[in-house]
């Protein structure tokens, strides 16, 4: 496995297409909180979403290491990369498909699927594999989605 520090907790954040605005804000929030919890965070996505995250975090406080999603999947399949935690952002069928792939590629990892957007409830019905789900009809306002994430990760005050 390729890891920077073998004892370090590895988190993989898998971002979908950046068409729903709330994803970038919640992604930055989650990366920051996981970093505070001692995770080495890697963000995977297409060039558009990674570009938005990098521009939003110019000093790299939250989004540090990034990787193209297709390359990441290849490295996971080849067992060159691993993670103990994988969080997938899903606002469409493609996001659910990526989540299913991550469940297969990281069978021992804690898998959290964040289902959001206008059709979140309906889309969440397509999650038929073992994982933790956070489902919120969030498009622009990250408040309720953040509360759900805080609950799943035990960050409630």
PDB file of C-alpha atoms in Angstrom:
ATOM      1  CA  UNK A   1       0.000   0.000   0.000  1.00  0.00           C
ATOM      2  CA  UNK A   2       1.146   3.509  -0.721  1.00  0.00           C
ATOM      3  CA  UNK A   3       0.769   5.585   2.422  1.00  0.00           C
ATOM      4  CA  UNK A   4       2.818   8.449   3.766  1.00  0.00           C
ATOM      5  CA  UNK A   5       2.811   7.168   7.330  1.00  0.00           C
ATOM      6  CA  UNK A   6       1.636   3.630   7.978  1.00  0.00           C
ATOM      7  CA  UNK A   7       0.208   4.481  11.417  1.00  0.00           C
ATOM      8  CA  UNK A   8      -1.723   7.498  10.163  1.00  0.00           C
ATOM      9  CA  UNK A   9      -5.454   7.285   9.605  1.00  0.00           C
ATOM     10  CA  UNK A  10      -6.174   7.627   5.883  1.00  0.00           C
ATOM     11  CA  UNK A  11      -9.371   9.337   4.700  1.00  0.00           C
ATOM     12  CA  UNK A  12     -10.484   9.459   1.087  1.00  0.00           C
ATOM     13  CA  UNK A  13     -13.069  12.073   0.090  1.00  0.00           C
ATOM     14  CA  UNK A  14     -14.715  11.299  -3.252  1.00  0.00           C
ATOM     15  CA  UNK A  15     -16.329  14.325  -4.865  1.00  0.00           C
ATOM     16  CA  UNK A  16     -18.889  14.221  -7.628  1.00  0.00           C
ATOM     17  CA  UNK A  17     -19.552  16.769 -10.340  1.00  0.00           C
ATOM     18  CA  UNK A  18     -19.576  20.255  -8.773  1.00  0.00           C
ATOM     19  CA  UNK A  19     -22.993  21.190 -10.135  1.00  0.00           C
ATOM     20  CA  UNK A  20     -24.603  21.389  -6.643  1.00  0.00           C
ATOM     21  CA  UNK A  21     -23.103  24.359  -4.751  1.00  0.00           C
ATOM     22  CA  UNK A  22     -23.270  22.883  -1.252  1.00  0.00           C
ATOM     23  CA  UNK A  23     -20.687  20.185  -2.075  1.00  0.00           C
ATOM     24  CA  UNK A  24     -17.640  22.494  -2.016  1.00  0.00           C
ATOM     25  CA  UNK A  25     -18.533  24.079   1.328  1.00  0.00           C
ATOM     26  CA  UNK A  26     -19.285  20.754   2.991  1.00  0.00           C
ATOM     27  CA  UNK A  27     -16.165  19.200   1.452  1.00  0.00           C
ATOM     28  CA  UNK A  28     -13.951  21.919   2.899  1.00  0.00           C
ATOM     29  CA  UNK A  29     -15.678  21.578   6.260  1.00  0.00           C
ATOM     30  CA  UNK A  30     -15.318  17.804   6.322  1.00  0.00           C
ATOM     31  CA  UNK A  31     -11.667  17.865   5.217  1.00  0.00           C
ATOM     32  CA  UNK A  32     -10.885  20.359   7.965  1.00  0.00           C
ATOM     33  CA  UNK A  33     -12.659  18.403  10.685  1.00  0.00           C
ATOM     34  CA  UNK A  34     -11.089  15.102   9.636  1.00  0.00           C
ATOM     35  CA  UNK A  35      -7.660  16.751   9.612  1.00  0.00           C
ATOM     36  CA  UNK A  36      -8.286  17.941  13.175  1.00  0.00           C
ATOM     37  CA  UNK A  37      -9.153  14.341  14.078  1.00  0.00           C
ATOM     38  CA  UNK A  38      -5.755  13.149  12.852  1.00  0.00           C
ATOM     39  CA  UNK A  39      -6.678  11.878   9.396  1.00  0.00           C
ATOM     40  CA  UNK A  40      -4.419  12.231   6.397  1.00  0.00           C
ATOM     41  CA  UNK A  41      -7.047  13.434   3.909  1.00  0.00           C
ATOM     42  CA  UNK A  42      -6.919  12.813   0.172  1.00  0.00           C
ATOM     43  CA  UNK A  43      -9.569  14.413  -2.052  1.00  0.00           C
ATOM     44  CA  UNK A  44     -10.490  12.679  -5.304  1.00  0.00           C
ATOM     45  CA  UNK A  45     -12.602  14.113  -8.085  1.00  0.00           C
ATOM     46  CA  UNK A  46     -12.688  15.409 -11.621  1.00  0.00           C
ATOM     47  CA  UNK A  47     -10.555  18.439 -12.587  1.00  0.00           C
ATOM     48  CA  UNK A  48     -13.491  20.858 -12.201  1.00  0.00           C
ATOM     49  CA  UNK A  49     -14.368  19.950  -8.640  1.00  0.00           C
ATOM     50  CA  UNK A  50     -10.721  19.769  -7.558  1.00  0.00           C
ATOM     51  CA  UNK A  51     -10.119  23.184  -9.124  1.00  0.00           C
ATOM     52  CA  UNK A  52     -13.030  24.687  -7.178  1.00  0.00           C
ATOM     53  CA  UNK A  53     -11.759  23.200  -3.935  1.00  0.00           C
ATOM     54  CA  UNK A  54      -8.194  24.432  -4.497  1.00  0.00           C
ATOM     55  CA  UNK A  55      -9.351  27.959  -5.364  1.00  0.00           C
ATOM     56  CA  UNK A  56     -11.585  28.002  -2.270  1.00  0.00           C
ATOM     57  CA  UNK A  57      -8.702  26.926  -0.020  1.00  0.00           C
ATOM     58  CA  UNK A  58      -5.845  29.027  -1.385  1.00  0.00           C
ATOM     59  CA  UNK A  59      -3.591  28.462   1.648  1.00  0.00           C
ATOM     60  CA  UNK A  60      -4.303  24.721   1.710  1.00  0.00           C
ATOM     61  CA  UNK A  61      -5.650  24.696   5.244  1.00  0.00           C
ATOM     62  CA  UNK A  62      -8.216  22.016   4.411  1.00  0.00           C
ATOM     63  CA  UNK A  63      -7.711  20.569   0.952  1.00  0.00           C
ATOM     64  CA  UNK A  64      -4.161  19.358   0.783  1.00  0.00           C
ATOM     65  CA  UNK A  65      -3.556  16.329  -1.351  1.00  0.00           C
ATOM     66  CA  UNK A  66      -5.759  15.784  -4.373  1.00  0.00           C
ATOM     67  CA  UNK A  67      -5.974  13.135  -7.068  1.00  0.00           C
ATOM     68  CA  UNK A  68      -7.927  12.606 -10.258  1.00  0.00           C
ATOM     69  CA  UNK A  69     -10.802  10.241  -9.468  1.00  0.00           C
ATOM     70  CA  UNK A  70     -10.085   7.819 -12.320  1.00  0.00           C
ATOM     71  CA  UNK A  71      -6.434   7.565 -11.269  1.00  0.00           C
ATOM     72  CA  UNK A  72      -7.493   7.023  -7.656  1.00  0.00           C
ATOM     73  CA  UNK A  73      -9.847   4.191  -8.636  1.00  0.00           C
ATOM     74  CA  UNK A  74      -7.053   2.577 -10.636  1.00  0.00           C
ATOM     75  CA  UNK A  75      -4.651   2.779  -7.702  1.00  0.00           C
ATOM     76  CA  UNK A  76      -7.256   1.325  -5.350  1.00  0.00           C
ATOM     77  CA  UNK A  77      -7.929  -1.525  -7.781  1.00  0.00           C
ATOM     78  CA  UNK A  78      -4.204  -2.225  -8.060  1.00  0.00           C
ATOM     79  CA  UNK A  79      -3.879  -2.109  -4.239  1.00  0.00           C
ATOM     80  CA  UNK A  80      -1.430   0.804  -4.497  1.00  0.00           C
ATOM     81  CA  UNK A  81      -3.665   2.965  -2.303  1.00  0.00           C
ATOM     82  CA  UNK A  82      -5.820   2.307   0.750  1.00  0.00           C
ATOM     83  CA  UNK A  83      -8.016   4.215   3.205  1.00  0.00           C
ATOM     84  CA  UNK A  84      -9.592   3.419   6.544  1.00  0.00           C
ATOM     85  CA  UNK A  85     -12.379   5.945   5.902  1.00  0.00           C
ATOM     86  CA  UNK A  86     -14.041   6.799   2.607  1.00  0.00           C
ATOM     87  CA  UNK A  87     -16.661   9.526   2.252  1.00  0.00           C
ATOM     88  CA  UNK A  88     -18.517   9.868  -1.029  1.00  0.00           C
ATOM     89  CA  UNK A  89     -20.514  12.925  -2.068  1.00  0.00           C
ATOM     90  CA  UNK A  90     -23.473  11.814  -4.199  1.00  0.00           C
ATOM     91  CA  UNK A  91     -26.094  14.042  -5.796  1.00  0.00           C
ATOM     92  CA  UNK A  92     -26.838  11.860  -8.839  1.00  0.00           C
ATOM     93  CA  UNK A  93     -26.756   8.239 -10.013  1.00  0.00           C
ATOM     94  CA  UNK A  94     -23.067   8.494 -10.905  1.00  0.00           C
ATOM     95  CA  UNK A  95     -22.268   9.383  -7.288  1.00  0.00           C
ATOM     96  CA  UNK A  96     -24.134   6.302  -6.060  1.00  0.00           C
ATOM     97  CA  UNK A  97     -22.215   4.182  -8.599  1.00  0.00           C
ATOM     98  CA  UNK A  98     -18.919   5.579  -7.315  1.00  0.00           C
ATOM     99  CA  UNK A  99     -20.004   4.781  -3.768  1.00  0.00           C
ATOM    100  CA  UNK A 100     -20.773   1.176  -4.734  1.00  0.00           C
ATOM    101  CA  UNK A 101     -17.352   0.940  -6.392  1.00  0.00           C
ATOM    102  CA  UNK A 102     -15.653   2.266  -3.258  1.00  0.00           C
ATOM    103  CA  UNK A 103     -17.484  -0.312  -1.142  1.00  0.00           C
ATOM    104  CA  UNK A 104     -16.050  -3.025  -3.406  1.00  0.00           C
ATOM    105  CA  UNK A 105     -12.551  -1.525  -3.589  1.00  0.00           C
ATOM    106  CA  UNK A 106     -12.315  -0.711   0.138  1.00  0.00           C
ATOM    107  CA  UNK A 107     -14.209  -3.578   1.799  1.00  0.00           C
ATOM    108  CA  UNK A 108     -12.713  -2.959   5.256  1.00  0.00           C
ATOM    109  CA  UNK A 109     -13.069   0.828   5.253  1.00  0.00           C
ATOM    110  CA  UNK A 110     -15.696   2.816   7.063  1.00  0.00           C
ATOM    111  CA  UNK A 111     -17.862   4.037   4.180  1.00  0.00           C
ATOM    112  CA  UNK A 112     -20.026   7.136   4.543  1.00  0.00           C
ATOM    113  CA  UNK A 113     -22.223   8.232   1.654  1.00  0.00           C
ATOM    114  CA  UNK A 114     -23.456  11.817   1.744  1.00  0.00           C
ATOM    115  CA  UNK A 115     -26.552  11.988  -0.456  1.00  0.00           C
ATOM    116  CA  UNK A 116     -27.670  15.543  -1.162  1.00  0.00           C
ATOM    117  CA  UNK A 117     -29.470  17.676  -3.716  1.00  0.00           C
ATOM    118  CA  UNK A 118     -33.056  18.153  -4.781  1.00  0.00           C
ATOM    119  CA  UNK A 119     -33.725  14.394  -5.158  1.00  0.00           C
ATOM    120  CA  UNK A 120     -31.734  13.200  -2.149  1.00  0.00           C
ATOM    121  CA  UNK A 121     -34.386  10.926  -0.649  1.00  0.00           C
ATOM    122  CA  UNK A 122     -35.146   9.194  -3.936  1.00  0.00           C
ATOM    123  CA  UNK A 123     -31.461   8.848  -4.777  1.00  0.00           C
ATOM    124  CA  UNK A 124     -30.663   7.396  -1.350  1.00  0.00           C
ATOM    125  CA  UNK A 125     -33.022   4.527  -2.160  1.00  0.00           C
ATOM    126  CA  UNK A 126     -30.421   3.308  -4.655  1.00  0.00           C
ATOM    127  CA  UNK A 127     -27.865   2.717  -1.910  1.00  0.00           C
ATOM    128  CA  UNK A 128     -28.191  -1.039  -1.445  1.00  0.00           C
ATOM    129  CA  UNK A 129     -24.777  -1.850   0.018  1.00  0.00           C
ATOM    130  CA  UNK A 130     -23.392  -1.597   3.556  1.00  0.00           C
ATOM    131  CA  UNK A 131     -22.525   1.983   4.498  1.00  0.00           C
ATOM    132  CA  UNK A 132     -23.518   4.878   6.682  1.00  0.00           C
ATOM    133  CA  UNK A 133     -25.793   7.372   4.939  1.00  0.00           C
ATOM    134  CA  UNK A 134     -26.366  11.046   5.463  1.00  0.00           C
ATOM    135  CA  UNK A 135     -29.339  12.177   3.402  1.00  0.00           C
ATOM    136  CA  UNK A 136     -30.366  15.808   3.092  1.00  0.00           C
ATOM    137  CA  UNK A 137     -32.201  17.777   0.433  1.00  0.00           C
ATOM    138  CA  UNK A 138     -29.399  20.379   0.538  1.00  0.00           C
ATOM    139  CA  UNK A 139     -28.569  22.384  -2.563  1.00  0.00           C
ATOM    140  CA  UNK A 140     -27.367  25.801  -1.380  1.00  0.00           C
ATOM    141  CA  UNK A 141     -27.611  25.805   2.418  1.00  0.00           C
ATOM    142  CA  UNK A 142     -25.113  23.487   4.151  1.00  0.00           C
ATOM    143  CA  UNK A 143     -26.564  23.860   7.672  1.00  0.00           C
ATOM    144  CA  UNK A 144     -28.656  20.690   7.992  1.00  0.00           C
ATOM    145  CA  UNK A 145     -26.117  18.654   6.053  1.00  0.00           C
ATOM    146  CA  UNK A 146     -23.367  19.797   8.422  1.00  0.00           C
ATOM    147  CA  UNK A 147     -25.495  18.757  11.407  1.00  0.00           C
ATOM    148  CA  UNK A 148     -25.944  15.297   9.896  1.00  0.00           C
ATOM    149  CA  UNK A 149     -22.205  14.974   9.304  1.00  0.00           C
ATOM    150  CA  UNK A 150     -21.460  16.156  12.841  1.00  0.00           C
ATOM    151  CA  UNK A 151     -23.806  13.484  14.179  1.00  0.00           C
ATOM    152  CA  UNK A 152     -22.274  10.640  12.160  1.00  0.00           C
ATOM    153  CA  UNK A 153     -18.736  11.625  13.134  1.00  0.00           C
ATOM    154  CA  UNK A 154     -19.514  12.452  16.766  1.00  0.00           C
ATOM    155  CA  UNK A 155     -18.673  16.150  16.480  1.00  0.00           C
ATOM    156  CA  UNK A 156     -21.798  17.447  18.183  1.00  0.00           C
ATOM    157  CA  UNK A 157     -21.092  20.010  20.870  1.00  0.00           C
TER     158      UNK A 157
END
